[in-house]
Coordinates of C-alpha atoms in Angstrom, one line a residue:
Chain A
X1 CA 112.5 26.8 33.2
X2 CA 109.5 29.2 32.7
X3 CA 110.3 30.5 36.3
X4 CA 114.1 31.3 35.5
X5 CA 112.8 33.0 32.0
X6 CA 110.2 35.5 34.3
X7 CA 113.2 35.8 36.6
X8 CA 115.1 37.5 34.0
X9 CA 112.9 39.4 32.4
X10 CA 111.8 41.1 35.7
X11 CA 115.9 41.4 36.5
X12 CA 116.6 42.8 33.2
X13 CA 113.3 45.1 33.0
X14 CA 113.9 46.2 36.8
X15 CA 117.3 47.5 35.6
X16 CA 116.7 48.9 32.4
X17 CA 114.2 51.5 34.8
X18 CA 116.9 52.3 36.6
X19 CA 119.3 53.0 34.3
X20 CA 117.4 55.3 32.6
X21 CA 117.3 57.0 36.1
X22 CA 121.3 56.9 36.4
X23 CA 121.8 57.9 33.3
X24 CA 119.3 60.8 33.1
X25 CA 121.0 62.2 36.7
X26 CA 124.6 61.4 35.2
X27 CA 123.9 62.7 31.7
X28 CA 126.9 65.3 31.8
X29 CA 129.5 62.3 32.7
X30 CA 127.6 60.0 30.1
X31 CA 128.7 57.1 31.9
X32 CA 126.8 54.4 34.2
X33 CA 127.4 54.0 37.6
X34 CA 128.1 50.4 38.1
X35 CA 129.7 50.5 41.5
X36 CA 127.1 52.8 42.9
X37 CA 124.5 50.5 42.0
X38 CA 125.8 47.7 42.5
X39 CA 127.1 48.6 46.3
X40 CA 122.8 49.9 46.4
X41 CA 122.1 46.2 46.0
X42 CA 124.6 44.5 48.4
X43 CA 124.3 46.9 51.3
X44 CA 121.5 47.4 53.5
X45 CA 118.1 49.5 53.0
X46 CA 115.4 51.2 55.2
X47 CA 112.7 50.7 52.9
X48 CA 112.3 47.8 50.4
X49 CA 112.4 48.7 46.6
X50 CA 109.8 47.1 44.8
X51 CA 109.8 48.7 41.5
X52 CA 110.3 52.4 39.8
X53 CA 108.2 52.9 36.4
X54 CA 107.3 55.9 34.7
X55 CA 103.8 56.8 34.9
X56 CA 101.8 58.1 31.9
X57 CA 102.3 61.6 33.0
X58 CA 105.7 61.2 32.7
X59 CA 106.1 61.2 36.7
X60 CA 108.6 58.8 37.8
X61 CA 107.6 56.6 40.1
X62 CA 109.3 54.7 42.9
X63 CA 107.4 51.5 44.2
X64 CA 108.6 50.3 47.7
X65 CA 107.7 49.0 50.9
X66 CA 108.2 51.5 53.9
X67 CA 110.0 49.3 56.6
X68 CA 109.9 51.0 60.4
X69 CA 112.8 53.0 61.6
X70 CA 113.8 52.0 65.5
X71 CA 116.4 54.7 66.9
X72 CA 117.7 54.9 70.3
X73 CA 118.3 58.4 71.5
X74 CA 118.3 60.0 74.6
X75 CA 117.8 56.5 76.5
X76 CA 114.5 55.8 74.7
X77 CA 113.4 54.6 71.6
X78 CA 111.8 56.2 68.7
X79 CA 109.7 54.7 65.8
X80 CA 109.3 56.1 62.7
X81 CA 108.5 54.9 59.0
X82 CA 111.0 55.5 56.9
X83 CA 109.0 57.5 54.2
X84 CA 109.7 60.2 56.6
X85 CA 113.2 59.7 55.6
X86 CA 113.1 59.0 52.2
X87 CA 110.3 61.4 51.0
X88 CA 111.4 64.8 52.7
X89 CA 114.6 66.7 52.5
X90 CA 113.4 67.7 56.0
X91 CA 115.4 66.6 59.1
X92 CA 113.2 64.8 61.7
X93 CA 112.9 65.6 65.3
X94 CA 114.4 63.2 67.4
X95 CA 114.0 65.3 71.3
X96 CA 116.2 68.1 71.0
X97 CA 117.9 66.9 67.9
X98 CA 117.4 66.3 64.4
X99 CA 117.9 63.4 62.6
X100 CA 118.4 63.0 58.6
X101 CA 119.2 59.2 56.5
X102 CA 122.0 59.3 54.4
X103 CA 123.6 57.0 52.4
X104 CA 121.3 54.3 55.1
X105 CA 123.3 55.8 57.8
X106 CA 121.4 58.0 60.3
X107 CA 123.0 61.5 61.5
X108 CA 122.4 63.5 64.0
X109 CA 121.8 67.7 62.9
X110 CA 120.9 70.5 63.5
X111 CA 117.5 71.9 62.6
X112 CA 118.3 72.7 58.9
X113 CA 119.6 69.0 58.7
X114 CA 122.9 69.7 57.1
X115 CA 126.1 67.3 56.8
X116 CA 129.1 68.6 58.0
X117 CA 132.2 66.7 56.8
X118 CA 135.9 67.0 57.2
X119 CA 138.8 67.5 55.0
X120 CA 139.1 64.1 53.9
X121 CA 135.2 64.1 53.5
X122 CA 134.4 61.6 56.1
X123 CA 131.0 62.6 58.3
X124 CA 131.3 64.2 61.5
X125 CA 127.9 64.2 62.4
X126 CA 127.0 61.9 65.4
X127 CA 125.2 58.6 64.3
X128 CA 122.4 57.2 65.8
X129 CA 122.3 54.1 67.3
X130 CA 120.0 52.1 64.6
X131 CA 117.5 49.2 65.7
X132 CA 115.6 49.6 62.7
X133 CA 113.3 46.7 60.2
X134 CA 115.6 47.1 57.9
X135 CA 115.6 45.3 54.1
X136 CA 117.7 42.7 55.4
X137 CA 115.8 42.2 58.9
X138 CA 112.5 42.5 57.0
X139 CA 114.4 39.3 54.7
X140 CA 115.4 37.5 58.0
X141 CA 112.2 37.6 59.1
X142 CA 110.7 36.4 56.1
X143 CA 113.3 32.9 56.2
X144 CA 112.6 32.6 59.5
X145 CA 108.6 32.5 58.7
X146 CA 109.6 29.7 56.2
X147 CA 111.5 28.1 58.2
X148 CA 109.1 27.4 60.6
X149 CA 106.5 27.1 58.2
X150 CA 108.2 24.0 56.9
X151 CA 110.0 22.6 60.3
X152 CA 106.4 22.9 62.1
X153 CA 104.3 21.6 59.4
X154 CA 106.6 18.6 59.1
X155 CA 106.9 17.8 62.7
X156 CA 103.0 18.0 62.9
X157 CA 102.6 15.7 59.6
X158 CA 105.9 13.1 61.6
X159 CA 103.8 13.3 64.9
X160 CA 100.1 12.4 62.8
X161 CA 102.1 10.2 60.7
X162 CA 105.4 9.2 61.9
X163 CA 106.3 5.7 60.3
X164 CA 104.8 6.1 56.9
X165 CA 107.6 7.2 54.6
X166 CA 107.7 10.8 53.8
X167 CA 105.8 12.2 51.0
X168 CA 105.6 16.1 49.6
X169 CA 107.9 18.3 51.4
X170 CA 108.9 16.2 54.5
X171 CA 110.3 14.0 51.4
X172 CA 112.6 17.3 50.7
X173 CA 113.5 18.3 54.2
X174 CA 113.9 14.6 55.3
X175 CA 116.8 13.7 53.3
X176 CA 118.6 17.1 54.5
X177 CA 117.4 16.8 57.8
X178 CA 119.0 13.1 58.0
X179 CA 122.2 14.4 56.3
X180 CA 123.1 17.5 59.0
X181 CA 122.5 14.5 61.3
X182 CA 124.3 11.9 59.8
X183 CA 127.3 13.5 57.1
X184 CA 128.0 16.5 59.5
X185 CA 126.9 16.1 63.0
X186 CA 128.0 12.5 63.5
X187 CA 130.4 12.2 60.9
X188 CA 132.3 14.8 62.6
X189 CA 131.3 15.1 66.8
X190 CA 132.3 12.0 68.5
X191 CA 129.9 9.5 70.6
X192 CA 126.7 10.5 72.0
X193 CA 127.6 14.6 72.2
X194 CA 126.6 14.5 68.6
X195 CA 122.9 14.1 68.9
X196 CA 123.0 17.5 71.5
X197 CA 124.2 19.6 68.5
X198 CA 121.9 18.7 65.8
X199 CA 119.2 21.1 66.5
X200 CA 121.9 23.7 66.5
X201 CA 123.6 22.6 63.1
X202 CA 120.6 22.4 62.0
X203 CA 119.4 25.5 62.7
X204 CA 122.6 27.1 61.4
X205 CA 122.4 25.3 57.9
X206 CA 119.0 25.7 57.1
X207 CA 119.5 29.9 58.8
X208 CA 122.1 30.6 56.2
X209 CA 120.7 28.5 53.2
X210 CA 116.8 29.6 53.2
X211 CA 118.8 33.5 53.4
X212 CA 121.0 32.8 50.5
X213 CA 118.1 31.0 48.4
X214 CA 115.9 34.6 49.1
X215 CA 119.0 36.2 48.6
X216 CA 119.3 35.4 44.8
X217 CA 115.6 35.8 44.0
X218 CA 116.4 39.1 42.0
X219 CA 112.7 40.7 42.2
X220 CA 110.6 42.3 45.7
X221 CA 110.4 39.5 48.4
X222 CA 114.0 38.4 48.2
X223 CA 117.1 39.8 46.6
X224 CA 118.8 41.4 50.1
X225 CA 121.9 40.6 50.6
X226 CA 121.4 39.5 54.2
X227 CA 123.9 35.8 54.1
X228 CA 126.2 38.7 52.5
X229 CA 126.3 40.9 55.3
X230 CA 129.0 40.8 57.4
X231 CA 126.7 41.5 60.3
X232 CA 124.9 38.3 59.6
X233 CA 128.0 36.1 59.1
X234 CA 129.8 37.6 62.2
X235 CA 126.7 36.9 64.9
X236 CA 126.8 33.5 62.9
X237 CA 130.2 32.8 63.7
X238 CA 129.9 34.0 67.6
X239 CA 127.4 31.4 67.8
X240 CA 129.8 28.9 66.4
X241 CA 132.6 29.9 68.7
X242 CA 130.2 30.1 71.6
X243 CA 129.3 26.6 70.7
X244 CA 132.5 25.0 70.2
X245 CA 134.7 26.7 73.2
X246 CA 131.4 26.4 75.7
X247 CA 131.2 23.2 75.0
X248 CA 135.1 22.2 75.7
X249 CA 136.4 19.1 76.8
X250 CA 139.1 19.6 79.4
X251 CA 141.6 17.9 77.2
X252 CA 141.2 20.8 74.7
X253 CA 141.8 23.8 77.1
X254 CA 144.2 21.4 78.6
X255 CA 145.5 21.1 75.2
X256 CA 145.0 24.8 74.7
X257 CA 146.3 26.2 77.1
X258 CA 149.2 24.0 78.0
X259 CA 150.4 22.0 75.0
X260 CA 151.6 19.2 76.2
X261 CA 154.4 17.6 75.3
X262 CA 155.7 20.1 73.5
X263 CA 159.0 21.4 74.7
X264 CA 159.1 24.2 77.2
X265 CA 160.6 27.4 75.5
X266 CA 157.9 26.7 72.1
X267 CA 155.1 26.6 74.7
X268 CA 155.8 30.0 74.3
X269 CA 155.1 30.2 70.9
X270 CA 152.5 27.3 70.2
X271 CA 150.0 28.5 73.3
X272 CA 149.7 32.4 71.6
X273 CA 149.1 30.2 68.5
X274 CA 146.3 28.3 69.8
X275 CA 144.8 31.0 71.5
X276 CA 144.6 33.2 67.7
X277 CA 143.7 30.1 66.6
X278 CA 140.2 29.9 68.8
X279 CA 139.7 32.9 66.8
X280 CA 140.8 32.7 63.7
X281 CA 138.4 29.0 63.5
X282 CA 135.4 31.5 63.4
X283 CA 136.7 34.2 61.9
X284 CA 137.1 32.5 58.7
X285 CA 133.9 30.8 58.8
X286 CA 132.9 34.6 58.7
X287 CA 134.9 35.9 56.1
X288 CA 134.5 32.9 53.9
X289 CA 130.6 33.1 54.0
X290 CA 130.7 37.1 53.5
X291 CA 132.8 36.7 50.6
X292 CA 131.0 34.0 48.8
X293 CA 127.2 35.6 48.9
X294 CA 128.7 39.4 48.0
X295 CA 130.9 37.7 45.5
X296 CA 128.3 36.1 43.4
X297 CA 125.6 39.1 44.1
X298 CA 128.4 41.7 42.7
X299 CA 129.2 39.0 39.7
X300 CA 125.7 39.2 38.4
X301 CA 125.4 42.6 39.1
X302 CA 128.2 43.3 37.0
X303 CA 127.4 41.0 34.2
X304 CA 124.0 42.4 33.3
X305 CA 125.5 46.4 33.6
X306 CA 127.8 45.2 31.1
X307 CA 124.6 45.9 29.2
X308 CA 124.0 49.4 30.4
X309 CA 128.1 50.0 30.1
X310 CA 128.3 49.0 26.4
X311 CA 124.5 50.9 25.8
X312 CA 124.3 47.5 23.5
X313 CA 121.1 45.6 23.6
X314 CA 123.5 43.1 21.2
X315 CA 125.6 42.4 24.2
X316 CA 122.3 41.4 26.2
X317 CA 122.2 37.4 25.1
X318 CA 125.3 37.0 26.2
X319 CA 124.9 38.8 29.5
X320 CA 121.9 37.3 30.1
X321 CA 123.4 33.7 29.5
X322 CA 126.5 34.4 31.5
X323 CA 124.3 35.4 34.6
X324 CA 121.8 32.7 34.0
X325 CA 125.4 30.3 34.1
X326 CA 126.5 32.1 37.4
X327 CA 122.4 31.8 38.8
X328 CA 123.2 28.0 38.6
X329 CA 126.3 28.7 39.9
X330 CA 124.6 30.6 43.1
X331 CA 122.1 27.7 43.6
X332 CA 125.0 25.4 44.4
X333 CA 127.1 27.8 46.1
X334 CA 124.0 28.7 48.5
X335 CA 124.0 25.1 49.7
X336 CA 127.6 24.8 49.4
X337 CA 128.0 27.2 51.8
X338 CA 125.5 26.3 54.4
X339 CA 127.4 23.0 54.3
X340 CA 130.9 24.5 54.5
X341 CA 129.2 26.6 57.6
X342 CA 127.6 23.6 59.5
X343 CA 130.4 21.3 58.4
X344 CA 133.2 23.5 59.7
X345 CA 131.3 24.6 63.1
X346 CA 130.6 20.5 63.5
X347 CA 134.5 19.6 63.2
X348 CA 135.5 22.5 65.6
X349 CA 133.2 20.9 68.0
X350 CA 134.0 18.0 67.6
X351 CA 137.6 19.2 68.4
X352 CA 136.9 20.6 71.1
X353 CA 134.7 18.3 72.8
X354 CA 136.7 15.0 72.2
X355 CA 138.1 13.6 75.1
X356 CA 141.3 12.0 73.2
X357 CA 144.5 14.0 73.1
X358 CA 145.3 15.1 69.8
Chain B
X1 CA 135.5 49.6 54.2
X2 CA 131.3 50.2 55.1
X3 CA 130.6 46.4 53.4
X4 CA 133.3 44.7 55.9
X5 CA 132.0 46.5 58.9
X6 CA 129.4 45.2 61.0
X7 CA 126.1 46.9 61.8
X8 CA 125.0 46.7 65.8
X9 CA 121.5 46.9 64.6
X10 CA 122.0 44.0 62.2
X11 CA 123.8 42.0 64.7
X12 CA 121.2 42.8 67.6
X13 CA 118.6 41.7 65.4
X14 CA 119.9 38.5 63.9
X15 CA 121.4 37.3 66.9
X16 CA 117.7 37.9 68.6
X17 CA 116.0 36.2 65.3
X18 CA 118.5 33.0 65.5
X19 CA 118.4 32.5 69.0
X20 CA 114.9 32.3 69.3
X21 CA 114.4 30.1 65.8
X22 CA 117.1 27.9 67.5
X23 CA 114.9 27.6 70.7
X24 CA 111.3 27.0 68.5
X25 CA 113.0 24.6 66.3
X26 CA 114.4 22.9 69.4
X27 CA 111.5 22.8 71.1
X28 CA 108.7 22.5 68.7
X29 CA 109.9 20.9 65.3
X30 CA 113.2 18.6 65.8
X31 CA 111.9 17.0 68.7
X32 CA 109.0 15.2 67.0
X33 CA 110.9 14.8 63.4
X34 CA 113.9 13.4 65.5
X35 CA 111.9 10.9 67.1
X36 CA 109.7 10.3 64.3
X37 CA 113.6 9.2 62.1
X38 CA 114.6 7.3 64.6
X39 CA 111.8 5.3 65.1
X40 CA 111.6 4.6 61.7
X41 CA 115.4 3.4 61.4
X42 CA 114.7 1.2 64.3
X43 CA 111.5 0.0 62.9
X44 CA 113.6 -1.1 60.0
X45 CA 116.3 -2.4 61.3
X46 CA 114.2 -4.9 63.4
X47 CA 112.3 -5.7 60.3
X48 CA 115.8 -6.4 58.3
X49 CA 116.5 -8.4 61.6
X50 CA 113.1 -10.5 61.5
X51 CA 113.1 -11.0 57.7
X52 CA 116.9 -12.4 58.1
X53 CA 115.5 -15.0 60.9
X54 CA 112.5 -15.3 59.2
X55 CA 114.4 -16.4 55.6
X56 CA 116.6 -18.7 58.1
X57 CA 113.8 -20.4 59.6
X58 CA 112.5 -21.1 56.5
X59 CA 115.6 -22.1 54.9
X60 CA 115.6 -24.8 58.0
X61 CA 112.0 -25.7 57.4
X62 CA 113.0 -26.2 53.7
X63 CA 115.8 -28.7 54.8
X64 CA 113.8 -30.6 57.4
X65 CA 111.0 -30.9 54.8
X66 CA 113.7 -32.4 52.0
X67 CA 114.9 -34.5 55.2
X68 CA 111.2 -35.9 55.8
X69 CA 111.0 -36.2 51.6
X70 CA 113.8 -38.7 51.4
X71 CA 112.6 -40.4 54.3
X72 CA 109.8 -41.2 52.9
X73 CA 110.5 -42.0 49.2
X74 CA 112.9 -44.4 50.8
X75 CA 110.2 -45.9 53.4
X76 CA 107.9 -46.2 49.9
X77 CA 110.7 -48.1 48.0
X78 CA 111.5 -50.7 50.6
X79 CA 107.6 -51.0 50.7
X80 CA 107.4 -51.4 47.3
X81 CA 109.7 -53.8 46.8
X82 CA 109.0 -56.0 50.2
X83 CA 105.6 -56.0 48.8
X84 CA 106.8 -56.9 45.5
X85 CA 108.9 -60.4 46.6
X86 CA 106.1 -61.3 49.1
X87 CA 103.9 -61.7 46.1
X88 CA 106.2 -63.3 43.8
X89 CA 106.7 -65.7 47.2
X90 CA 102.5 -66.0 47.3
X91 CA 102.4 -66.6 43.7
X92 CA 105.6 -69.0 43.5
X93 CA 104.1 -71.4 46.7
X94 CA 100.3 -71.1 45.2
X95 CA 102.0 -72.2 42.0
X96 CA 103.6 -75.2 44.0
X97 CA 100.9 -76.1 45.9
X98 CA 98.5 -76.0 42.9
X99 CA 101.5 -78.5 40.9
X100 CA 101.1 -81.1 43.9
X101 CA 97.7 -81.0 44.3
X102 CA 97.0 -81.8 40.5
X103 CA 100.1 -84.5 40.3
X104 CA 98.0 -85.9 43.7
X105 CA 94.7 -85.8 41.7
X106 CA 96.2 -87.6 38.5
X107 CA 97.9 -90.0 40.9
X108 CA 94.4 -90.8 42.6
X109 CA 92.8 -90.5 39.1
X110 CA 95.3 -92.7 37.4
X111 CA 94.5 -95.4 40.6
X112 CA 90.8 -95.5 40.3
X113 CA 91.0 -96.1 36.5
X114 CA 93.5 -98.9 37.2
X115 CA 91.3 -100.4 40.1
X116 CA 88.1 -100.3 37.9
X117 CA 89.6 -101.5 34.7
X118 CA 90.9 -104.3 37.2
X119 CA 87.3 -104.5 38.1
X120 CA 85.8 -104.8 34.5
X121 CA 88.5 -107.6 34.0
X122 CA 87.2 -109.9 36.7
X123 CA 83.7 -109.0 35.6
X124 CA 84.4 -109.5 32.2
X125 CA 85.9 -112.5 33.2
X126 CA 83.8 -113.8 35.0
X127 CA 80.6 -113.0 32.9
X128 CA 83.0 -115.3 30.1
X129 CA 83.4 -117.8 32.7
X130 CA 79.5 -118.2 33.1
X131 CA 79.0 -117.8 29.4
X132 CA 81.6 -120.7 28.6
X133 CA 80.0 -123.2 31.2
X134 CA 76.8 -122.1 29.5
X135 CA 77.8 -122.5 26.2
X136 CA 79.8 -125.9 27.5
X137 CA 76.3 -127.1 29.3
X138 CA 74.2 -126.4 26.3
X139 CA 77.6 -128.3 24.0
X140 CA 77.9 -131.1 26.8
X141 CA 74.3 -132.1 26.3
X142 CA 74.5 -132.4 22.6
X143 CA 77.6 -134.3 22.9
X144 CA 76.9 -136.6 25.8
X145 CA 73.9 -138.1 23.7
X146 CA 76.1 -140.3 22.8
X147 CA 78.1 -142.6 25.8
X148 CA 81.0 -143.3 24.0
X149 CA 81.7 -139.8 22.5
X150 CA 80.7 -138.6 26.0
X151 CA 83.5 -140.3 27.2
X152 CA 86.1 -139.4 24.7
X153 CA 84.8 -135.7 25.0
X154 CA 85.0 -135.9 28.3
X155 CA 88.7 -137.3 28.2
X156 CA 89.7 -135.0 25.6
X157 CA 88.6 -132.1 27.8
X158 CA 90.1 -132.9 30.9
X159 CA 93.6 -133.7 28.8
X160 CA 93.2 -129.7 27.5
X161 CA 92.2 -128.7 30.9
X162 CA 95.3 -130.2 32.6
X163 CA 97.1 -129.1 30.1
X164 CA 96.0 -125.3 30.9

């Protein structure tokens, strides 16, 4: 409990700076932008905020974590830190060109560094292709280091103890461990293929869980958005379609591809289907991932600006419990959705790899 | 329209950082962990196996032993009671023979005391005898001082003794 309560303070106290920054920039319009800051802390960063205060010279200052920049230009890569980026209104050499970060989008310029943009206001600047640490590759990183840290201690602590029953944290990742491999691998993948796709299912659960648990730690090491990415979610579900359609029985590209008996004239109809449909299986597991993490990121986002909207401290409790209701709510739907993930990929391949006809 | 599309330096990087997780976990962790699980549900499923033959066995043991129980109480009681008639037999012919024996002591005890009372008769007859002919000597020669009273003693005697 006393973790949630420093949780909030440090939410509400990291906002509260930065609406005193919004609203001193935005003083003419008076207003608070709530979809600028709230698309700030779903989307992805070069550097990794940490904290902005003002300091007792009335300086503002803006605490964060330089991350490196990786660009391909010119067939070669360039590194940089992205302080060059964020600290200079000057454009950085990249070869013969110049390169300035905006909006976390790199353009290519000329040596001034200006922006061009058509009549519609979109860019027209040459981007850059981007490589770079980002916030949310910094973040993967960071599950990936836990991961490991708790897959390899506990294999060590099986292989020292092996029979004994599990005690500290194998006695928390056993039970999951034993569910992926019983509730979703074998419950759904027939016969002895099941036991080849647990290290992927579990790899894919615990991937996108660990990410959505650091994504909903509001304050420095966690708080990206990364299991809300769509970049994330759609390399997740190429994996899954790789490992359900790579995997195929020939009964289901028999069954794919032929539909059998099924009259001849809807063959024409039900093999396009089934074709989309290979598609589709992934796509949604993309979409529906995507949606869910933003979704409950922008929620709480939302509900603590409605303090900065109303300028109400009054309206705080309530914010405050509605967001500590939906950071419940988040808990589950980070596990929910790891589940959903692995559950859905399991079923497809088990689909796919069953000998029987449908 | 920027949040829904995808970023190639964000893919490039996650599909690098999941591919190789995938391979260390494969390779490293869920090898041991998955052994490790299954041994243990073996392990226990064997031990659920033995405790189930082992509670038979002993459930078998437990019925032989009752087996052996009445076998023996019954043994005891048709001991017992064998033992119990032979000695009301023991007792019931010591009894007997003890009854004959006496009534064949009394018998021989009643005839000795017959034989010797028989015995004292004849003595104590005769020893009357001997004291009458003394008594009748010692008489006799008082009476027979006298000749003519002899006679007539004499006579009168003989006339009682053939009259005995």
């Amino acid at each position: 409990m006393k973790f949630f309560i420093v949780i909030f303070l440090l939410l509400v106290g990291s906002f509260s700076v930065q609406s005193e920054e919004m609203t001193s920039s935005d003083e003419n319009e008076g207003s608070f932008d709530v979809i600028g800051l709230v698309m700030e802390h779903i989307t992805d960063a070069h550097q990794w905020h940490v904290l902005d205060y003002t300091n007792r010279h009335g300086q503002r200052v803006h605490l964060t974590v330089p991350l490196p920049v990786i660009l391909w230009h010119e067939g070669k890569f360039w590194f940089f830190s992205s302080d060059r980026f964020y600290h200079s209104s000057e454009p950085v050499a990249l070869g013969n060109d110049f390169v300035v970060l905006h909006d976390e989008r790199f353009y290519l310029t000329d040596f001034d560094g200006t922006i061009h943009t058509d009549k519609e206001g979109h860019i027209v600047n040459a981007s850059v292709a981007d490589f770079s640490i980002t916030q949310n590759v910094a973040s993967m990183f960071l599950s990936v280091a836990l991961i490991l840290w708790m897959f390899l201690s506990a294999a060590r602590n099986y292989a020292r103890y092996g029979m004994a029953p599990p005690k500290g944290f194998r006695a928390v990742l056993e039970p999951i461990i034993l569910f992926v491999r019983d509730d979703i691998a074998r419950a759904q993948i027939p016969g002895e293929k099941a036991d080849k796709f647990v290290p992927f299912l579990i790899t894919v659960f615990f991937f996108i869980w660990i990410n959505n648990l650091i994504g909903i730690v509001p304050f420095f090491p966690g708080g990206s958005n990364l299991s809300g990415n769509i970049s994330f979610t759609a390399t997740l579900a190429v994996c899954a379609f790789l490992a359900i359609n790579l995997f195929g029985s020939k009964s289901y590209w028999k069954h794919t591809f032929t539909a059998p008996g099924i009259p001849f004239p809807v063959k024409f109809i039900l093999v396009p289907l089934e074709i989309i449909g290979m598609f589709t299986k992934p796509f949604a597991l993309m979409i529906r991932l995507f949606a869910n993490i933003t979704a409950g990121h922008i929620i709480i986002l939302s509900l603590i600006s409605i303090i900065f909207i109303l300028k109400s401290l009054y309206i705080a409790p309530m914010s405050v419990a509605l967001s500590l209701i939906m950071y419940l709510l988040e808990l589950l739907v980070a596990v929910l959705q790891a589940y959903i993930f692995s559950l859905l990929t399991a079923l497809f391949i088990g689909m796919s790899t069953s000998k029987s006809e449908h | 329209m920027e949040l829904l599309t995808p970023n190639p330096g964000l893919v490039f990087w996650t599909t690098l950082t999941f591919i190789l997780l995938l391979l260390v976990l494969r390779k490293y962790a869920l090898p041991s962990i998955m052994r490790a699980l299954k041994v243990r549900e073996e392990t226990i499923s064997f031990a659920l196996e033995d405790a189930k033959r082992a509670r038979e066995e002993v459930e078998h043991l437990e019925q032989k032993k009752n087996k052996v129980l009445e076998d023996a109480r019954k043994e005891r009681d048709a001991i017992l009671a064998e033992a119990r008639e032979l000695k009301n037999r023991i007792i019931e012919e010591a009894q007997a023979a003890a009854r004959e024996e006496g009534r064949k002591l009394m018998e021989k005890v009643n005839a000795d005391i017959k034989k010797q009372k028989e015995e004292a008769l004849f003595e104590i007859r005769d020893a009357i005898g001997q004291l009458s002919l003394e008594i009748a000597e010692k008489v006799l020669k008082e009476e027979l001082a006298d000749r003519e009273k002899q006679k007539k003693v004499i006579n009168t005697y003989l006339n009682q003794m053939n009259l005995n």
